[in-house]
Amino acid sequence: MKKAKTPEHPADLFTRHDGNPILIARDWPYPCNTVFNPAATRLRDGTTLLFCRVEGRNGHSHFTAARSKNGVDGWKIDPEPTLSPDPGKYPGELWGIEDARITWVEELGKYAVVYTAFSRGGPGVSIALTEDFRSFERLGVIMPPEDKDAALLPHRIGDFWAMIHRPLTTLGAHVWISYSPDLRHWGSHNMILPARRGAWWDANKIGLCTPLIETPEGWLMIYHGVRETASGSIYRLGLALFDLATPEQCILRGDEWIFGPDEAYEDVGDVGQVVFPCGQTIDDDGDTINLYYGAADSCICLARGKISEMLAWLKTHGRALVEGE
Ligand code: BMA
C-alpha cells in the first residue's frame, strides 16, 4: 500500500524511475526464476554494467552481466551465465553465489567483485578480480560463514585494504570493517555500525547495501535495516557517515529510513516488502547516484538521489552513535 507523503512527511531521498522494474526474468536470454540484487559499475567507455543475481529454478544463484549505454534501457544481457558457482574448485559455492558488490581498484587496474558464496557452512564472503567481466581471478572465501553484505574500499587506508562486511554473531547482525595487506588475509576486525534494538526500524539485523561512497565529508554508507514483523521482514535503507582516514569511526547515523518498499513490485514477489540495492553508479556531475536494487527478490529497479542531499540530511537528521540503543 502506498504511504502518504506530505510536506511534514517528505518523500524518500531516492526517486524511483518511472520505467521500473527495468529488468525482469522474462528479459533473460535463458530460463530462470528471478533476477535481482545487482552490483553496478560504469565502465571506462561510460557503459553501465549490472552484475545481476540470477536465481535458477533449482534455487541456486549465479551472476550474469547486463550492459546499457544509458543505464536505463537497451540492456545487452550475456547469453549465458557470466560467473557460475564452481563448487569443484571452491566448495564454499556449493549452493550458489549471491549479491555481488563491485569496486574499481585503481592500484590494481581491476574491478574487485565481492560476493556471497553459499554452502553447507552457511554464507561466506568471496572475492574475484576482473578487468573485463569476462574472465575472473577467484581468491575464494575470505571471510568464513556466517558473513555477507561485503564490499571493498577502492584504495588502501594507510597500508591496508579495507573490507566492509556483516558477520552474524549471537548478539546480532552488525556491520564490521577488516583490513588486509594482500586481499587474502584479513584482520584488525572492528564493529563499525551496530544494529539497534527494540522497536527501531533497523533493530537486530543490518547490512551494507552498496559500496561506500567517498565524499569530502566522509565515507557515505547506504545500509539496509531489517524489521521483523508478525507477517515477515521489511527491508529498508538508512544512511551513515564514516571518517575518511579512520573508516571504523562513525561520524553520523540517521535515525529514520530514507527509502523503503512502497510500490507493488517491491511489496509482492518471491520475498515481499524488500528493497535491496547492491550497486550504484555516479553521474559525471559527481552528485547523482543511480541506485540499482532488487525489489521483492524478483526484479531489478532503479532509483535516483543526490549525494549532496544525503549529506545535508545526515547533518540535520543524523547524530553520533549512542551506546546501548
Ligand atoms: C537477505 C539476502 C538478500 C535478500 C534478502 C531478502 O538476507 O539474502 O539476498 O534479497 O535477504 O530476502
mmCIF file of C-alpha atoms and ligand atoms in Angstrom:
data_model
loop_
_atom_site.group_PDB
_atom_site.id
_atom_site.type_symbol
_atom_site.label_atom_id
_atom_site.label_comp_id
_atom_site.label_asym_id
_atom_site.label_seq_id
_atom_site.Cartn_x
_atom_site.Cartn_y
_atom_site.Cartn_z
ATOM 1 C CA MET A 1 0.000 0.000 0.000
ATOM 2 C CA LYS A 2 1.318 3.489 -0.841
ATOM 3 C CA LYS A 3 2.245 5.573 2.152
ATOM 4 C CA ALA A 4 1.149 9.207 2.320
ATOM 5 C CA LYS A 5 3.799 11.806 1.518
ATOM 6 C CA THR A 6 3.172 15.354 2.761
ATOM 7 C CA PRO A 7 5.477 18.313 3.467
ATOM 8 C CA GLU A 8 5.697 17.057 7.071
ATOM 9 C CA HIS A 9 6.490 13.564 5.825
ATOM 10 C CA PRO A 10 8.592 14.264 2.750
ATOM 11 C CA ALA A 11 9.337 11.818 0.002
ATOM 12 C CA ASP A 12 12.207 9.400 0.326
ATOM 13 C CA LEU A 13 15.712 10.585 -0.561
ATOM 14 C CA PHE A 14 15.596 8.364 -3.663
ATOM 15 C CA THR A 15 13.117 8.826 -6.532
ATOM 16 C CA ARG A 16 12.031 5.751 -8.441
ATOM 17 C CA HIS A 17 12.442 5.561 -12.187
ATOM 18 C CA ASP A 18 9.066 5.631 -13.980
ATOM 19 C CA GLY A 19 10.007 2.601 -16.044
ATOM 20 C CA ASN A 20 10.547 0.303 -13.020
ATOM 21 C CA PRO A 21 11.181 -2.545 -12.967
ATOM 22 C CA ILE A 22 13.942 -2.058 -15.533
ATOM 23 C CA LEU A 23 14.885 -5.757 -15.798
ATOM 24 C CA ILE A 24 12.815 -8.875 -15.123
ATOM 25 C CA ALA A 25 13.308 -12.628 -15.576
ATOM 26 C CA ARG A 26 11.396 -12.575 -18.857
ATOM 27 C CA ASP A 27 14.099 -10.306 -20.365
ATOM 28 C CA TRP A 28 16.667 -13.075 -19.799
ATOM 29 C CA PRO A 29 18.089 -14.962 -22.788
ATOM 30 C CA TYR A 30 17.717 -18.258 -20.911
ATOM 31 C CA PRO A 31 15.156 -19.651 -18.435
ATOM 32 C CA CYS A 32 15.438 -18.520 -14.814
ATOM 33 C CA ASN A 33 13.224 -17.875 -11.808
ATOM 34 C CA THR A 34 14.183 -14.310 -10.855
ATOM 35 C CA VAL A 35 16.791 -11.580 -11.446
ATOM 36 C CA PHE A 36 17.570 -9.204 -8.571
ATOM 37 C CA ASN A 37 20.137 -7.553 -6.248
ATOM 38 C CA PRO A 38 22.566 -6.426 -8.982
ATOM 39 C CA ALA A 39 26.041 -4.979 -8.446
ATOM 40 C CA ALA A 40 26.749 -1.980 -10.694
ATOM 41 C CA THR A 41 29.628 -0.058 -12.200
ATOM 42 C CA ARG A 42 30.333 2.363 -15.041
ATOM 43 C CA LEU A 43 32.930 1.019 -17.442
ATOM 44 C CA ARG A 44 35.585 3.333 -18.886
ATOM 45 C CA ASP A 45 33.556 3.925 -22.061
ATOM 46 C CA GLY A 46 30.592 5.078 -19.969
ATOM 47 C CA THR A 47 28.590 1.865 -20.341
ATOM 48 C CA THR A 48 26.660 0.846 -17.234
ATOM 49 C CA LEU A 49 27.298 -2.761 -16.270
ATOM 50 C CA LEU A 50 24.980 -4.583 -13.898
ATOM 51 C CA PHE A 51 26.227 -7.848 -12.432
ATOM 52 C CA CYS A 52 22.837 -9.390 -11.819
ATOM 53 C CA ARG A 53 21.996 -12.135 -9.393
ATOM 54 C CA VAL A 54 20.064 -14.732 -11.385
ATOM 55 C CA GLU A 55 18.244 -17.444 -9.489
ATOM 56 C CA GLY A 56 17.628 -20.633 -11.408
ATOM 57 C CA ARG A 57 14.675 -22.906 -10.983
ATOM 58 C CA ASN A 58 16.796 -25.039 -8.620
ATOM 59 C CA GLY A 59 17.037 -22.140 -6.124
ATOM 60 C CA HIS A 60 20.785 -21.633 -6.718
ATOM 61 C CA SER A 61 22.096 -18.262 -7.943
ATOM 62 C CA HIS A 62 24.828 -17.134 -10.353
ATOM 63 C CA PHE A 63 25.797 -13.801 -11.946
ATOM 64 C CA THR A 64 25.088 -12.517 -15.430
ATOM 65 C CA ALA A 65 26.290 -9.175 -16.791
ATOM 66 C CA ALA A 66 23.833 -6.770 -18.430
ATOM 67 C CA ARG A 67 25.243 -3.708 -20.238
ATOM 68 C CA SER A 68 23.464 -0.498 -21.250
ATOM 69 C CA LYS A 69 24.635 2.793 -22.798
ATOM 70 C CA ASN A 70 22.298 4.935 -20.663
ATOM 71 C CA GLY A 71 21.927 2.708 -17.583
ATOM 72 C CA VAL A 72 18.158 2.602 -18.024
ATOM 73 C CA ASP A 73 17.212 0.561 -21.082
ATOM 74 C CA GLY A 74 18.617 -1.153 -24.168
ATOM 75 C CA TRP A 75 20.270 -3.779 -21.939
ATOM 76 C CA LYS A 76 22.532 -6.324 -23.650
ATOM 77 C CA ILE A 77 22.489 -9.394 -21.458
ATOM 78 C CA ASP A 78 25.221 -12.039 -21.714
ATOM 79 C CA PRO A 79 23.664 -15.062 -23.477
ATOM 80 C CA GLU A 80 24.964 -17.427 -20.768
ATOM 81 C CA PRO A 81 25.870 -17.057 -17.079
ATOM 82 C CA THR A 82 28.905 -14.755 -16.738
ATOM 83 C CA LEU A 83 30.145 -16.184 -13.417
ATOM 84 C CA SER A 84 28.785 -19.514 -12.203
ATOM 85 C CA PRO A 85 29.396 -21.322 -8.928
ATOM 86 C CA ASP A 86 32.353 -23.695 -9.194
ATOM 87 C CA PRO A 87 31.977 -25.986 -6.158
ATOM 88 C CA GLY A 88 34.556 -28.436 -7.531
ATOM 89 C CA LYS A 89 37.313 -25.836 -7.033
ATOM 90 C CA TYR A 90 35.521 -23.640 -4.483
ATOM 91 C CA PRO A 91 33.455 -25.825 -2.089
ATOM 92 C CA GLY A 92 32.051 -22.657 -0.474
ATOM 93 C CA GLU A 93 29.976 -22.133 -3.653
ATOM 94 C CA LEU A 94 28.045 -25.417 -3.392
ATOM 95 C CA TRP A 95 24.623 -23.755 -3.226
ATOM 96 C CA GLY A 96 25.391 -20.756 -5.417
ATOM 97 C CA ILE A 97 26.834 -17.251 -5.443
ATOM 98 C CA GLU A 98 24.767 -14.198 -4.493
ATOM 99 C CA ASP A 99 24.607 -10.417 -4.083
ATOM 100 C CA ALA A 100 27.849 -9.085 -5.613
ATOM 101 C CA ARG A 101 29.316 -5.625 -4.950
ATOM 102 C CA ILE A 102 31.795 -4.107 -7.415
ATOM 103 C CA THR A 103 34.653 -1.735 -6.592
ATOM 104 C CA TRP A 104 37.052 -0.318 -9.191
ATOM 105 C CA VAL A 105 40.581 -0.557 -7.722
ATOM 106 C CA GLU A 106 42.870 1.891 -9.481
ATOM 107 C CA GLU A 107 46.050 0.483 -7.887
ATOM 108 C CA LEU A 108 45.325 -2.960 -9.398
ATOM 109 C CA GLY A 109 43.736 -1.725 -12.621
ATOM 110 C CA LYS A 110 40.974 -4.259 -11.861
ATOM 111 C CA TYR A 111 37.464 -4.498 -10.509
ATOM 112 C CA ALA A 112 37.057 -6.316 -7.200
ATOM 113 C CA VAL A 113 33.830 -8.323 -7.197
ATOM 114 C CA VAL A 114 32.925 -9.280 -3.633
ATOM 115 C CA TYR A 115 30.044 -11.720 -3.265
ATOM 116 C CA THR A 116 28.319 -14.220 -1.017
ATOM 117 C CA ALA A 117 29.302 -17.860 -1.536
ATOM 118 C CA PHE A 118 26.626 -20.155 -0.111
ATOM 119 C CA SER A 119 27.280 -23.717 1.045
ATOM 120 C CA ARG A 120 26.706 -26.183 3.880
ATOM 121 C CA GLY A 121 28.782 -23.975 6.172
ATOM 122 C CA GLY A 122 26.439 -21.028 5.520
ATOM 123 C CA PRO A 123 27.010 -17.817 3.563
ATOM 124 C CA GLY A 124 30.620 -16.553 3.436
ATOM 125 C CA VAL A 125 32.363 -13.663 1.674
ATOM 126 C CA SER A 126 34.313 -14.370 -1.529
ATOM 127 C CA ILE A 127 36.300 -12.130 -3.816
ATOM 128 C CA ALA A 128 37.163 -12.282 -7.513
ATOM 129 C CA LEU A 129 39.190 -9.823 -9.603
ATOM 130 C CA THR A 130 38.436 -8.958 -13.206
ATOM 131 C CA GLU A 131 39.437 -6.453 -15.871
ATOM 132 C CA ASP A 132 36.569 -7.050 -18.272
ATOM 133 C CA PHE A 133 33.777 -9.081 -16.625
ATOM 134 C CA ARG A 134 34.622 -11.942 -18.993
ATOM 135 C CA SER A 135 37.485 -13.668 -17.169
ATOM 136 C CA PHE A 136 37.858 -13.705 -13.393
ATOM 137 C CA GLU A 137 40.614 -14.489 -10.905
ATOM 138 C CA ARG A 138 38.851 -16.035 -7.900
ATOM 139 C CA LEU A 139 40.514 -15.731 -4.486
ATOM 140 C CA GLY A 140 37.917 -17.949 -2.769
ATOM 141 C CA VAL A 141 36.194 -17.464 0.583
ATOM 142 C CA ILE A 142 37.980 -14.752 2.569
ATOM 143 C CA MET A 143 35.521 -14.314 5.462
ATOM 144 C CA PRO A 144 34.070 -17.573 6.821
ATOM 145 C CA PRO A 145 30.343 -18.112 7.459
ATOM 146 C CA GLU A 146 28.182 -16.649 8.556
ATOM 147 C CA ASP A 147 29.147 -13.449 6.807
ATOM 148 C CA LYS A 148 27.778 -11.474 3.825
ATOM 149 C CA ASP A 149 26.920 -7.953 2.555
ATOM 150 C CA ALA A 150 30.566 -7.124 1.862
ATOM 151 C CA ALA A 151 32.364 -4.607 -0.351
ATOM 152 C CA LEU A 152 35.967 -3.477 -0.718
ATOM 153 C CA LEU A 153 37.017 0.151 -0.300
ATOM 154 C CA PRO A 154 38.551 1.480 -3.542
ATOM 155 C CA HIS A 155 42.011 2.204 -2.139
ATOM 156 C CA ARG A 156 44.183 1.300 0.839
ATOM 157 C CA ILE A 157 43.705 3.028 4.166
ATOM 158 C CA GLY A 158 47.301 3.592 5.186
ATOM 159 C CA ASP A 159 48.998 0.370 4.055
ATOM 160 C CA PHE A 160 45.946 -1.883 4.159
ATOM 161 C CA TRP A 161 42.962 -2.798 2.041
ATOM 162 C CA ALA A 162 39.669 -2.376 3.891
ATOM 163 C CA MET A 163 36.538 -4.511 3.620
ATOM 164 C CA ILE A 164 33.092 -3.728 4.989
ATOM 165 C CA HIS A 165 31.103 -6.865 5.826
ATOM 166 C CA ARG A 166 28.351 -8.255 8.016
ATOM 167 C CA PRO A 167 29.173 -11.252 10.178
ATOM 168 C CA LEU A 168 26.375 -12.788 12.223
ATOM 169 C CA THR A 169 27.086 -13.271 15.917
ATOM 170 C CA THR A 170 24.881 -14.416 18.781
ATOM 171 C CA LEU A 171 24.478 -10.719 19.634
ATOM 172 C CA GLY A 172 23.053 -9.791 16.234
ATOM 173 C CA ALA A 173 23.974 -8.879 12.680
ATOM 174 C CA HIS A 174 26.132 -5.745 12.714
ATOM 175 C CA VAL A 175 28.405 -4.051 10.180
ATOM 176 C CA TRP A 176 32.167 -4.624 10.596
ATOM 177 C CA ILE A 177 35.383 -3.496 8.933
ATOM 178 C CA SER A 178 38.506 -5.636 8.439
ATOM 179 C CA TYR A 179 41.939 -4.897 6.965
ATOM 180 C CA SER A 180 44.322 -6.874 4.778
ATOM 181 C CA PRO A 181 47.806 -6.432 3.288
ATOM 182 C CA ASP A 182 47.043 -8.639 0.253
ATOM 183 C CA LEU A 183 43.231 -9.076 -0.131
ATOM 184 C CA ARG A 184 43.596 -12.716 1.052
ATOM 185 C CA HIS A 185 44.424 -12.473 4.761
ATOM 186 C CA TRP A 186 42.172 -10.310 6.902
ATOM 187 C CA GLY A 187 42.482 -8.971 10.452
ATOM 188 C CA SER A 188 42.063 -5.879 12.673
ATOM 189 C CA HIS A 189 38.318 -6.595 12.806
ATOM 190 C CA ASN A 190 36.114 -3.867 14.239
ATOM 191 C CA MET A 191 32.378 -3.422 14.505
ATOM 192 C CA ILE A 192 31.576 -0.032 12.969
ATOM 193 C CA LEU A 193 27.776 0.107 12.909
ATOM 194 C CA PRO A 194 25.632 -1.925 15.311
ATOM 195 C CA ALA A 195 22.054 -2.852 14.625
ATOM 196 C CA ARG A 196 19.847 -1.030 17.095
ATOM 197 C CA ARG A 197 17.458 -2.864 19.384
ATOM 198 C CA GLY A 198 13.824 -2.952 20.384
ATOM 199 C CA ALA A 199 11.350 -1.100 18.170
ATOM 200 C CA TRP A 200 13.869 0.590 15.857
ATOM 201 C CA TRP A 201 13.373 0.077 12.097
ATOM 202 C CA ASP A 202 16.984 -1.171 11.970
ATOM 203 C CA ALA A 203 16.880 -3.369 15.076
ATOM 204 C CA ASN A 204 18.840 -6.633 15.325
ATOM 205 C CA LYS A 205 19.864 -7.008 11.696
ATOM 206 C CA ILE A 206 21.534 -4.518 9.377
ATOM 207 C CA GLY A 207 23.982 -4.841 6.470
ATOM 208 C CA LEU A 208 25.877 -2.841 3.884
ATOM 209 C CA CYS A 209 23.979 -2.135 0.653
ATOM 210 C CA THR A 210 26.227 -0.580 -1.995
ATOM 211 C CA PRO A 211 29.999 0.034 -1.773
ATOM 212 C CA LEU A 212 30.850 3.083 0.363
ATOM 213 C CA ILE A 213 30.836 6.424 -1.468
ATOM 214 C CA GLU A 214 33.910 8.593 -0.870
ATOM 215 C CA THR A 215 32.875 12.226 -0.289
ATOM 216 C CA PRO A 216 34.906 15.184 1.051
ATOM 217 C CA GLU A 217 32.930 14.848 4.302
ATOM 218 C CA GLY A 218 33.496 11.139 4.817
ATOM 219 C CA TRP A 219 32.561 7.695 3.544
ATOM 220 C CA LEU A 220 28.819 7.665 2.904
ATOM 221 C CA MET A 221 27.176 4.320 3.656
ATOM 222 C CA ILE A 222 23.768 3.197 2.467
ATOM 223 C CA TYR A 223 22.745 0.265 4.648
ATOM 224 C CA HIS A 224 19.692 -1.915 4.985
ATOM 225 C CA GLY A 225 17.765 -2.408 8.196
ATOM 226 C CA VAL A 226 15.503 -5.387 8.678
ATOM 227 C CA ARG A 227 12.334 -5.004 10.694
ATOM 228 C CA GLU A 228 10.920 -8.341 11.816
ATOM 229 C CA THR A 229 7.122 -8.300 11.966
ATOM 230 C CA ALA A 230 4.430 -10.926 12.548
ATOM 231 C CA SER A 231 3.966 -11.160 8.775
ATOM 232 C CA GLY A 232 7.661 -11.229 7.785
ATOM 233 C CA SER A 233 10.641 -8.909 7.356
ATOM 234 C CA ILE A 234 10.664 -5.373 5.921
ATOM 235 C CA TYR A 235 13.949 -4.317 4.252
ATOM 236 C CA ARG A 236 14.506 -0.524 4.247
ATOM 237 C CA LEU A 237 17.507 1.756 3.697
ATOM 238 C CA GLY A 238 19.330 4.121 6.036
ATOM 239 C CA LEU A 239 22.427 6.351 5.927
ATOM 240 C CA ALA A 240 25.606 6.664 7.954
ATOM 241 C CA LEU A 241 28.848 8.616 7.507
ATOM 242 C CA PHE A 242 32.352 7.410 8.449
ATOM 243 C CA ASP A 243 35.665 9.192 8.862
ATOM 244 C CA LEU A 244 37.787 9.184 5.690
ATOM 245 C CA ALA A 245 41.134 8.342 7.322
ATOM 246 C CA THR A 246 39.725 6.031 10.026
ATOM 247 C CA PRO A 247 36.621 4.460 8.499
ATOM 248 C CA GLU A 248 35.890 2.453 11.657
ATOM 249 C CA GLN A 249 34.783 5.750 13.178
ATOM 250 C CA CYS A 250 31.116 6.553 12.560
ATOM 251 C CA ILE A 251 30.542 10.314 12.438
ATOM 252 C CA LEU A 252 26.782 10.424 11.889
ATOM 253 C CA ARG A 253 23.904 7.980 11.583
ATOM 254 C CA GLY A 254 20.368 8.833 10.542
ATOM 255 C CA ASP A 255 17.530 7.813 12.830
ATOM 256 C CA GLU A 256 14.942 7.279 10.102
ATOM 257 C CA TRP A 257 14.961 5.195 6.980
ATOM 258 C CA ILE A 258 15.318 7.107 3.721
ATOM 259 C CA PHE A 259 13.799 4.570 1.303
ATOM 260 C CA GLY A 260 11.597 1.533 1.730
ATOM 261 C CA PRO A 261 9.142 -0.721 -0.082
ATOM 262 C CA ASP A 262 6.104 1.204 -1.312
ATOM 263 C CA GLU A 263 5.317 0.093 -4.868
ATOM 264 C CA ALA A 264 3.578 -3.151 -5.829
ATOM 265 C CA TYR A 265 6.777 -4.534 -7.397
ATOM 266 C CA GLU A 266 8.534 -4.071 -4.031
ATOM 267 C CA ASP A 267 5.673 -5.421 -1.928
ATOM 268 C CA VAL A 268 4.869 -8.548 -3.917
ATOM 269 C CA GLY A 269 7.262 -11.190 -5.237
ATOM 270 C CA ASP A 270 9.251 -14.173 -4.008
ATOM 271 C CA VAL A 271 10.073 -12.175 -0.856
ATOM 272 C CA GLY A 272 7.733 -9.191 -0.471
ATOM 273 C CA GLN A 273 8.494 -5.871 1.270
ATOM 274 C CA VAL A 274 12.129 -5.861 0.167
ATOM 275 C CA VAL A 275 14.286 -3.184 -1.464
ATOM 276 C CA PHE A 276 17.873 -4.470 -1.666
ATOM 277 C CA PRO A 277 20.496 -2.385 -3.530
ATOM 278 C CA CYS A 278 23.956 -3.842 -4.127
ATOM 279 C CA GLY A 279 25.201 -1.337 -6.701
ATOM 280 C CA GLN A 280 25.227 2.276 -7.787
ATOM 281 C CA THR A 281 26.776 4.440 -10.447
ATOM 282 C CA ILE A 282 27.547 8.137 -10.032
ATOM 283 C CA ASP A 283 26.919 10.554 -12.892
ATOM 284 C CA ASP A 284 29.556 12.939 -14.279
ATOM 285 C CA ASP A 285 28.160 15.704 -12.035
ATOM 286 C CA GLY A 286 29.748 13.751 -9.133
ATOM 287 C CA ASP A 287 26.443 14.078 -7.248
ATOM 288 C CA THR A 288 23.682 11.999 -8.825
ATOM 289 C CA ILE A 289 23.500 8.416 -7.580
ATOM 290 C CA ASN A 290 21.820 5.826 -9.782
ATOM 291 C CA LEU A 291 20.847 3.184 -7.265
ATOM 292 C CA TYR A 292 20.159 -0.282 -8.671
ATOM 293 C CA TYR A 293 18.161 -2.513 -6.378
ATOM 294 C CA GLY A 294 16.404 -5.816 -6.211
ATOM 295 C CA ALA A 295 12.691 -5.491 -5.465
ATOM 296 C CA ALA A 296 10.890 -8.305 -3.615
ATOM 297 C CA ASP A 297 13.762 -10.661 -4.605
ATOM 298 C CA SER A 298 12.101 -10.774 -8.037
ATOM 299 C CA CYS A 299 13.172 -7.928 -10.332
ATOM 300 C CA ILE A 300 15.686 -5.108 -10.846
ATOM 301 C CA CYS A 301 14.770 -1.447 -10.300
ATOM 302 C CA LEU A 302 16.416 1.979 -10.467
ATOM 303 C CA ALA A 303 16.045 4.994 -8.169
ATOM 304 C CA ARG A 304 17.985 8.257 -8.205
ATOM 305 C CA GLY A 305 19.204 10.543 -5.447
ATOM 306 C CA LYS A 306 21.839 13.195 -4.735
ATOM 307 C CA ILE A 307 24.935 12.736 -2.579
ATOM 308 C CA SER A 308 24.684 16.417 -1.527
ATOM 309 C CA GLU A 309 21.106 15.917 -0.291
ATOM 310 C CA MET A 310 22.077 12.780 1.638
ATOM 311 C CA LEU A 311 24.957 14.596 3.361
ATOM 312 C CA ALA A 312 22.699 17.578 4.154
ATOM 313 C CA TRP A 313 20.030 15.217 5.505
ATOM 314 C CA LEU A 314 22.568 13.444 7.717
ATOM 315 C CA LYS A 315 23.629 16.808 9.182
ATOM 316 C CA THR A 316 20.063 17.617 10.194
ATOM 317 C CA HIS A 317 18.706 14.119 10.893
ATOM 318 C CA GLY A 318 21.862 12.277 11.937
ATOM 319 C CA ARG A 319 23.709 12.060 15.214
ATOM 320 C CA ALA A 320 26.656 10.277 16.720
ATOM 321 C CA LEU A 321 26.181 6.689 17.883
ATOM 322 C CA VAL A 322 24.675 6.280 21.326
ATOM 323 C CA GLU A 323 25.823 3.209 23.295
ATOM 324 C CA GLY A 324 23.093 0.685 24.020
ATOM 325 C CA GLU A 325 20.387 1.894 21.629
HETATM 326 C C1 BMA B 1 18.946 -11.139 2.640
HETATM 327 C C2 BMA B 1 19.803 -11.515 1.452
HETATM 328 C C3 BMA B 1 19.279 -10.926 0.163
HETATM 329 C C4 BMA B 1 17.788 -10.962 0.035
HETATM 330 C C5 BMA B 1 17.105 -10.521 1.320
HETATM 331 C C6 BMA B 1 15.603 -10.618 1.260
HETATM 332 O O1 BMA B 1 19.286 -11.907 3.775
HETATM 333 O O2 BMA B 1 19.872 -12.896 1.368
HETATM 334 O O3 BMA B 1 19.852 -11.625 -0.904
HETATM 335 O O4 BMA B 1 17.399 -10.099 -1.001
HETATM 336 O O5 BMA B 1 17.591 -11.325 2.381
HETATM 337 O O6 BMA B 1 15.176 -11.927 1.023
#
